[in-house]
Coordinates of C-alpha atoms in Angstrom, one line a residue:
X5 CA -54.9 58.6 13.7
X6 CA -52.2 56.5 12.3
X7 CA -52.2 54.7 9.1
X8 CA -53.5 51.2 9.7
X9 CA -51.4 48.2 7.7
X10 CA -51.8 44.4 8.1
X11 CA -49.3 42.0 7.8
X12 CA -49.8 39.5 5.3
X13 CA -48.2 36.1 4.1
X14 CA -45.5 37.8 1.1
X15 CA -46.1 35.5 -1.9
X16 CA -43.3 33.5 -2.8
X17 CA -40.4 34.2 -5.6
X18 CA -41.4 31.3 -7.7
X19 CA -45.3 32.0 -7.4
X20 CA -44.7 35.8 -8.6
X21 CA -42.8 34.1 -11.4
X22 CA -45.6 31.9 -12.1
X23 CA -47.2 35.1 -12.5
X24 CA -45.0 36.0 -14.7
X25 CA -43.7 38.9 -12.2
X26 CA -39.4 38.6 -12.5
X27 CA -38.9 42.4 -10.8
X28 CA -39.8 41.1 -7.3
X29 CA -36.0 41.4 -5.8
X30 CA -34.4 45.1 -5.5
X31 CA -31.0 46.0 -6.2
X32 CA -30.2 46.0 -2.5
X33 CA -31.3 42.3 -2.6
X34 CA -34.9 43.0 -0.6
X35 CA -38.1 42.1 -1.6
X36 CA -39.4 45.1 -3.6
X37 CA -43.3 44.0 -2.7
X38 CA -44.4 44.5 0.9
X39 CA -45.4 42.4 2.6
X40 CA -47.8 44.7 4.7
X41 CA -51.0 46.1 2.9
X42 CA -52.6 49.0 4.0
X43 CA -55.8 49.4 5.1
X44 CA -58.4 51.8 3.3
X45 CA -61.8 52.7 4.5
X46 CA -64.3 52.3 1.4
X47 CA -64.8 56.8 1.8
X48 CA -61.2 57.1 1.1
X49 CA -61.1 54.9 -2.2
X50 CA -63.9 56.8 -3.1
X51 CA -62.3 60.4 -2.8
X52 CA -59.3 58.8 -4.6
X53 CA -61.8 57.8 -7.2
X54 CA -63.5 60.9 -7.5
X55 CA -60.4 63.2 -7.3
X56 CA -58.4 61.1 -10.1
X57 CA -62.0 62.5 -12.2
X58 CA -62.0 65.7 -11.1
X59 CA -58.2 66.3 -12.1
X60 CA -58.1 64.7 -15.4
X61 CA -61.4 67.2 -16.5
X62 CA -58.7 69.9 -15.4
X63 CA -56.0 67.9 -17.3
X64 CA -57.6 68.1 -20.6
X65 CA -58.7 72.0 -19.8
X66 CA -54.7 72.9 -19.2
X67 CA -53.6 70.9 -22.2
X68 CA -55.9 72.5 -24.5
X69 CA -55.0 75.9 -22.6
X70 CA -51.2 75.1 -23.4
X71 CA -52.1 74.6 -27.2
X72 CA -54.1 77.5 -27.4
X73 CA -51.2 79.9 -26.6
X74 CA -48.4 77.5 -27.7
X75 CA -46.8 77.2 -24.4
X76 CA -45.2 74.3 -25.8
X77 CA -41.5 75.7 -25.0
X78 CA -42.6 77.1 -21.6
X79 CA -43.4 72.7 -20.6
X80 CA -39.8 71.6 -22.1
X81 CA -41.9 69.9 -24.6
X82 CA -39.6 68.7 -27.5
X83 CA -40.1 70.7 -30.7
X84 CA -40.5 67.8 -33.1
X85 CA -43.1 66.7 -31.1
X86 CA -45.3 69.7 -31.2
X87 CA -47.2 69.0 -34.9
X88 CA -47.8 65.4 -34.3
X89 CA -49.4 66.5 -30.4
X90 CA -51.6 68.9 -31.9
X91 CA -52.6 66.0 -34.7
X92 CA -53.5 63.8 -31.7
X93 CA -55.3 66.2 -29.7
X94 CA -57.7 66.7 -32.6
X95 CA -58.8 63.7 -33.9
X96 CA -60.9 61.7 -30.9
X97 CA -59.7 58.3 -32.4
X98 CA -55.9 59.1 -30.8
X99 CA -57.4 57.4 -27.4
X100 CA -56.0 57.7 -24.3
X101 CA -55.5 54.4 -23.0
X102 CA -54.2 54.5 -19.5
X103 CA -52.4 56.9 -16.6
X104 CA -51.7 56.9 -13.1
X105 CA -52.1 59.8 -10.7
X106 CA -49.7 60.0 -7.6
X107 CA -51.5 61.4 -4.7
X108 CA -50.3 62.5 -1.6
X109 CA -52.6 62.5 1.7
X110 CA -55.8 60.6 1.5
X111 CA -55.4 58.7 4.6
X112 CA -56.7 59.3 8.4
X113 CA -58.3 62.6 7.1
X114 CA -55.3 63.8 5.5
X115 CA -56.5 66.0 2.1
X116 CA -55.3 64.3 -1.2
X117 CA -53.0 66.4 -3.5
X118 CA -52.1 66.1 -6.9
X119 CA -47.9 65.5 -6.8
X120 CA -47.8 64.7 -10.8
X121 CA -49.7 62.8 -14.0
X122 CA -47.8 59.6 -14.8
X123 CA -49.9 59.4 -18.4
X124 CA -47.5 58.4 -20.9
X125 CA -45.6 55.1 -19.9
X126 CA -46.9 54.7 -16.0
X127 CA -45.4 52.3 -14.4
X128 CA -46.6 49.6 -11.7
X129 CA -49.9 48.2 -14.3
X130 CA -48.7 44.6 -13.3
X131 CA -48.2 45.1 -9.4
X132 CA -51.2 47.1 -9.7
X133 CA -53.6 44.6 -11.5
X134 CA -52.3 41.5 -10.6
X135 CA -49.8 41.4 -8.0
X136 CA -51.9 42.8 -5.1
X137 CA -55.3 40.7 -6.1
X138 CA -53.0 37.7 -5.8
X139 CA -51.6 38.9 -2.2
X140 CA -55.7 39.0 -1.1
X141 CA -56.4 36.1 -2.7
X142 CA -53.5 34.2 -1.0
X143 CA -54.0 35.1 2.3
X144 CA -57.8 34.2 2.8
X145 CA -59.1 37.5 1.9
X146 CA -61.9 38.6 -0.3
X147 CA -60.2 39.7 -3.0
X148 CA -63.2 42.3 -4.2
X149 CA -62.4 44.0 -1.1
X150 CA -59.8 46.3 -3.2
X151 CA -60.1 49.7 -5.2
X152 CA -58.5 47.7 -8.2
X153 CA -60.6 47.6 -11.6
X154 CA -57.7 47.9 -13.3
X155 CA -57.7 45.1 -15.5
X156 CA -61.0 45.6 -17.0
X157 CA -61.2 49.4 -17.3
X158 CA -57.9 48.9 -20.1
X159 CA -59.9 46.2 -21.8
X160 CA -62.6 48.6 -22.3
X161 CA -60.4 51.2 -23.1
X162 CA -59.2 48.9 -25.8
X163 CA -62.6 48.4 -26.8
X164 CA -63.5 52.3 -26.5
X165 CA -60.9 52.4 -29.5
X166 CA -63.5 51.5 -31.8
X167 CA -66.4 52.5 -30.2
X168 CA -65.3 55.5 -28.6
X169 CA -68.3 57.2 -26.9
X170 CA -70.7 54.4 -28.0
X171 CA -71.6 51.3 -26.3
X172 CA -69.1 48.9 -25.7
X173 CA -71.1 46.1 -26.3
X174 CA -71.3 47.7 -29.7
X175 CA -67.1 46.6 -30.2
X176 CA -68.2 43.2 -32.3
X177 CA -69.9 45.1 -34.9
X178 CA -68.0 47.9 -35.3
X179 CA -64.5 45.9 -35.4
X180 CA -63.4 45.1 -38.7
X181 CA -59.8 43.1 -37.8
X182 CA -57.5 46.1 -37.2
X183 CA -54.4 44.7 -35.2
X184 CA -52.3 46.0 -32.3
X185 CA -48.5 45.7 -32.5
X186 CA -47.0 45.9 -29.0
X187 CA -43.5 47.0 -28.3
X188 CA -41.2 47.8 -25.7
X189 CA -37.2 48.0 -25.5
X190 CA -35.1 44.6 -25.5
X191 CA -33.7 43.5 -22.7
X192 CA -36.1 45.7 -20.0
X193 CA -37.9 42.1 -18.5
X194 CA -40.6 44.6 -16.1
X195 CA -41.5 47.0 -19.8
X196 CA -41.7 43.8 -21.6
X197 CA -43.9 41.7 -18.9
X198 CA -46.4 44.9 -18.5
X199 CA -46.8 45.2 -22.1
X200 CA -47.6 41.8 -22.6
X201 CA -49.7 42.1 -20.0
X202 CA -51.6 45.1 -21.8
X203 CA -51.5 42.9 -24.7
X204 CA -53.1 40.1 -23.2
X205 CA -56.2 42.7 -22.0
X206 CA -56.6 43.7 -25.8
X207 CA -57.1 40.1 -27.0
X208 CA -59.6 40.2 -24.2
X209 CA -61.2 43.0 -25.9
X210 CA -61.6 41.3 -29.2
X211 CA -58.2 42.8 -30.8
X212 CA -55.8 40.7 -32.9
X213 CA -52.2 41.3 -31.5
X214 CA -48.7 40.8 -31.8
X215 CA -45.8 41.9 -30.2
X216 CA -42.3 42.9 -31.2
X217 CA -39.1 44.6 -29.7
X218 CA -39.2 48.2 -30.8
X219 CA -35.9 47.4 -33.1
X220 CA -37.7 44.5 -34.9
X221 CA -40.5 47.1 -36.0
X222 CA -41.0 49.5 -39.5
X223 CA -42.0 52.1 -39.9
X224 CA -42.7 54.2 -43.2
X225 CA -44.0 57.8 -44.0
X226 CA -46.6 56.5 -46.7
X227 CA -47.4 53.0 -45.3
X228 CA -47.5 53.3 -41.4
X229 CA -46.5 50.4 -39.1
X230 CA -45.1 46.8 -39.7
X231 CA -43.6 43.6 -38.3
X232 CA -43.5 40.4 -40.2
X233 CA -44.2 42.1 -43.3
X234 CA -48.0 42.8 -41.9
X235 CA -49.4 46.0 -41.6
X236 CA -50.8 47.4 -38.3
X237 CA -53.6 50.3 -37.7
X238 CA -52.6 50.6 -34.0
X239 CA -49.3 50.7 -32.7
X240 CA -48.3 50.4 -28.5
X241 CA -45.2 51.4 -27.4
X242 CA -43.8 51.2 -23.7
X243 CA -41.0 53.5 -24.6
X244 CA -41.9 57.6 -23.5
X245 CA -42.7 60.1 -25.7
X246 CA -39.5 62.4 -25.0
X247 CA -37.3 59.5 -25.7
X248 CA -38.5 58.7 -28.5
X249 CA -38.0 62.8 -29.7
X250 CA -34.6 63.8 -28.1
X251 CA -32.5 60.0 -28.9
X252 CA -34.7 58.7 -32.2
X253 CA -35.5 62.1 -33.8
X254 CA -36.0 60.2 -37.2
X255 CA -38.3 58.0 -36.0
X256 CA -40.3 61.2 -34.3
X257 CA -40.7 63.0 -37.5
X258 CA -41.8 59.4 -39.5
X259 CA -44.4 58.7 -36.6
X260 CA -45.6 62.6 -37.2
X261 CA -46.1 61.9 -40.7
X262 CA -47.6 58.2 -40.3
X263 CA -50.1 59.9 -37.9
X264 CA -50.5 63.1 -40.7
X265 CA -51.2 60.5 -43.3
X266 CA -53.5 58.6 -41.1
X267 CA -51.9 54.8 -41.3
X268 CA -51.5 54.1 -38.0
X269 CA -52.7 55.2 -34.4
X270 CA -50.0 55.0 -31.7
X271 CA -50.8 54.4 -28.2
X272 CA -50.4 56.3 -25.6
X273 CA -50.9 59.4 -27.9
X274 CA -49.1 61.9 -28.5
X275 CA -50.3 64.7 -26.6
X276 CA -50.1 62.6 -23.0
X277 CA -46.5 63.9 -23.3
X278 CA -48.6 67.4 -22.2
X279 CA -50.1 65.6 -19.0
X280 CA -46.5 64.1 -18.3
X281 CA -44.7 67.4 -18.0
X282 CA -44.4 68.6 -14.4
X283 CA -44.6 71.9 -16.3
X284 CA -48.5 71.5 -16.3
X285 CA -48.6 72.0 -12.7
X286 CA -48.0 75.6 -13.3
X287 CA -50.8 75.8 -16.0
X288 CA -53.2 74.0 -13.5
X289 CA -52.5 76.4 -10.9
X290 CA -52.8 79.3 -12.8
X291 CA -56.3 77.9 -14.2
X292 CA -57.6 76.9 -10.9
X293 CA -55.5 78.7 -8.2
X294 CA -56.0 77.4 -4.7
X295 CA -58.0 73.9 -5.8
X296 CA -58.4 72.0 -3.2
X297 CA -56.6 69.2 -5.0
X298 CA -54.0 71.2 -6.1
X299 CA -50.3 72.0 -4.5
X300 CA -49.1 75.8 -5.6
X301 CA -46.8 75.1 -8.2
X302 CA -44.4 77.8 -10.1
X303 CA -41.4 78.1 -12.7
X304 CA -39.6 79.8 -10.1
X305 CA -38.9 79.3 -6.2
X306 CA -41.0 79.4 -4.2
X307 CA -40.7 81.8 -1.4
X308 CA -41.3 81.7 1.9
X309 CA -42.4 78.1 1.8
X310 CA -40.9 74.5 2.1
X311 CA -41.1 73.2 -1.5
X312 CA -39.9 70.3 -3.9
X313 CA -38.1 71.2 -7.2
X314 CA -38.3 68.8 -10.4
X315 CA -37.3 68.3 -13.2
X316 CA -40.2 68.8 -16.2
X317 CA -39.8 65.5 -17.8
X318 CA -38.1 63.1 -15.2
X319 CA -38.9 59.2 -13.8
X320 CA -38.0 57.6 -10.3
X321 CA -37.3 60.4 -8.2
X322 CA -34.6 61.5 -10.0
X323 CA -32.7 64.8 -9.8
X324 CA -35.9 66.0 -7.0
X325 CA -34.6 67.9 -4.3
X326 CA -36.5 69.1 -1.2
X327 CA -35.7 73.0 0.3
X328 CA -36.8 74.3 3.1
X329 CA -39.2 77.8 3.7
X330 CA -35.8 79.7 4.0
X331 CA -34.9 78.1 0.7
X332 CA -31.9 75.4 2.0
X333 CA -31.8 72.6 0.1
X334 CA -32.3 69.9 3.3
X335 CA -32.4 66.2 0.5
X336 CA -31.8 66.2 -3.3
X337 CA -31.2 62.7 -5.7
X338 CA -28.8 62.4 -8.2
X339 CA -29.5 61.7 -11.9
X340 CA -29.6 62.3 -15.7
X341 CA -31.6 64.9 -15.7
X342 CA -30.2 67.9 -14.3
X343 CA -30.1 70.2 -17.3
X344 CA -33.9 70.2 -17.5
X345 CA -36.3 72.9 -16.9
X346 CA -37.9 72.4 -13.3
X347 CA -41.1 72.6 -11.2
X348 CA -41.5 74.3 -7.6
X349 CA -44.1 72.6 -6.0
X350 CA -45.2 73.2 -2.3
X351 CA -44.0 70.9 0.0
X352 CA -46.8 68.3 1.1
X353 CA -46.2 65.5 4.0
X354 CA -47.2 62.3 2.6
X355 CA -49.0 60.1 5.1
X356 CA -46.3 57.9 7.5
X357 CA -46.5 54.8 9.0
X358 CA -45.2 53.9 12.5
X359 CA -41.7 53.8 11.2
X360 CA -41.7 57.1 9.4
X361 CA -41.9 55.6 6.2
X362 CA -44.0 57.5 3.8
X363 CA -46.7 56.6 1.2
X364 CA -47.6 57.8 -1.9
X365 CA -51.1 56.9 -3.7
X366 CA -51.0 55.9 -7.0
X367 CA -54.3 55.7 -8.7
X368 CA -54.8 54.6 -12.7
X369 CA -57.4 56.1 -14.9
X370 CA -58.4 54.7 -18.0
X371 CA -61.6 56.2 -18.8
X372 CA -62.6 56.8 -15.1
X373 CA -60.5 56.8 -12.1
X374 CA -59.8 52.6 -12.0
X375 CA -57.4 51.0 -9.2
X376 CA -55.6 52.0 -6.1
X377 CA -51.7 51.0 -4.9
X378 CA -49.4 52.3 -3.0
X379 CA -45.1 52.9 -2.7
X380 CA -43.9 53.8 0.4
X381 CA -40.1 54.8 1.2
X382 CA -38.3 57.7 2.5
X383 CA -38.8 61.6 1.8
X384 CA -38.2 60.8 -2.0
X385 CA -39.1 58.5 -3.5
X386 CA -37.0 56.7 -6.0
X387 CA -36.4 53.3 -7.8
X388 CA -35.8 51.6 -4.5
X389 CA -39.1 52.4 -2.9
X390 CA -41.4 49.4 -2.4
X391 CA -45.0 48.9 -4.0
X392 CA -47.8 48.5 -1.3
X393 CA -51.1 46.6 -1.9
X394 CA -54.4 47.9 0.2
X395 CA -57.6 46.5 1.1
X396 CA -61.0 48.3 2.3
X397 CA -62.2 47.6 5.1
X398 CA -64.2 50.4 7.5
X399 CA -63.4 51.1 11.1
X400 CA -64.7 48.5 13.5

């Protein structure tokens, strides 16, 4: 069976502005939303459901695995980084807001396997959430008809903040006024429009906000976190964890210490940067060799077997190159990151359309597994590849 994709109306430049959605044109001047969505039967967004679940259970199990014997080195996680993970891996108030999970398979009876854990800084929240209900919505369909909680499950993330394992209709009397700062990077329009977006769904909770460009921001050893001159008790940065420790070391050991001295939680924590690392595809194989969800994965080639090498702490595609089982390298992309430790991963054919274009599954978690999209583009994909929408629907 082939993958089944309808053709939809593409909604307009000046209606995704309205949106508030400016990242709608690729560098190569096409639209970077498809305008075909694919079709899902309501068993597959299950198994996408209950396999984003299962993994992050065996997410938490490796992480705690890698801090129990210190393999902090062995996942090219930075070494000012390592006191202030550990802080947030102990203390259940360092929440875990969101992450996406990119799948490959899951269609036309294809098996779904784990490629990586987008958990720091994912992107695609807004195409996710927003953009794709709005494509249903505007062409006459029943926008329900979608694997796409996304929305809600990060407002009651937000509220899990205070409540944690409680009851969320508990959030009103547990609250007492603690603030969210929200940052990304000036100048990034698609960082900045998805963390106002994020911001927006913790005023939904009940939260008092703000946001500020990550220069604009203070940050102190003793006091924690301001903007303004006002204090806040969460901070939420779009900007990834190994950024902010290999090009603002400073700022890295002050954050440690803000967190040691317990004036401010930051969001995502910490110890997501664990979960981001390809490296912890090794440590999830070693845990649970041969998981049905899982793709054999190894600091070293590979042999005998097509596989994919990448880089530990990479984004977009970059520096991945693709070898075949006698170990030529048949595809690789360029990039920044070549000096980085790297993954071997098994080679796995994502599902293709007519056209031999392939898709990749990305599904969110925030709490539970929450919402369902897609990119498709060529053997690797990179910053050009296009974000497709779905809708369930079962075989006639």
């Amino acid at each position: 069976i082939k993958m089944q994709l309808k053709k939809i109306t593409p909604l307009s430049n000046e209606y995704l502005e309205k949106l508030g959605f400016y990242w709608h044109t690729d560098a190569d001047e096409t639209p970077y939303v498809s305008d075909e969505i694919v079709r899902v039967s309501a068993a597959e967004a299950d198994a996408y459901y209950e396999a984003a679940n299962e993994l992050y259970e065996m997410f938490v199990a490796a992480a705690q695995h890698v801090i129990d014997n210190n393999l902090f080195h062995e996942l090219g996680i930075p070494f000012n980084l390592v006191d202030l993970i550990k802080q947030s891996w102990e203390n259940e108030v360092h929440w875990h807001l969101y992450g996406r999970f990119d799948f490959a398979g899951g269609l036309d009876g294809k098996p779904i396997k784990l490629i990586e854990f987008n958990a720091d800084t994912p992107t695609a929240v807004f195409e996710t959430a927003i953009i794709q209900w709005a494509m249903l919505k505007e062409n006459g369909m029943d926008e329900a008809s979608q694997f796409n909680d996304l929305y809600d499950a990060l407002r009651h993330n937000f509220k899990r903040l205070v409540v944690l394992d409680g009851e969320l209709e508990d959030f009103a009397k547990f609250y007492e006024g603690w603030k969210i700062l929200f940052s990304s990077v000036a100048g990034n329009v698609e960082d900045e429009k998805t963390t106002k977006l994020l911001q927006q769904t913790a005023e939904d909770a009940g939260f008092k906000t703000r946001f500020a460009y990550v220069d604009e921001v203070e940050f102190n050893d003793e006091e924690g976190v301001f903007f303004d001159g006002e204090n806040y008790e969460y901070w939420f940065k779009l900007i990834p964890w190994e950024a902010i420790a290999i090009e603002e070391g400073e700022l890295a050991l002050i954050l440690k210490n803000i967190v040691q001295n317990q004036k401010a939680i930051i969001l995502n924590p910490a110890y997501t940067l664990l979960f981001q690392s390809k490296g912890i595809m090794k440590i999830l194989w070693d845990l649970y060799p041969n998981h049905p969800l899982l793709l054999q994965s190894s600091f070293s080639p590979i042999i005998g077997k097509k596989m994919i090498k990448k880089p530990f702490l990479a984004r977009e595609g970059a520096n991945v190159a693709i070898f075949d089982a006698d170990g030529k390298k048949i595809e690789e992309n360029g990039g920044e990151y070549g000096n980085q430790k790297f993954l071997y991963q098994e080679f796995y054919e994502l599902n293709k359309d007519e056209r031999a274009q392939s898709y990749q599954a990305g599904v969110f978690f925030a709490y539970e597994g929450c919402a369902l999209g897609f990119r498709k583009g060529g053997e690797i994909l990179n910053n050009l590849s296009k974000f497709v929408g779905h809708y369930i629907e079962d075989a006639q």
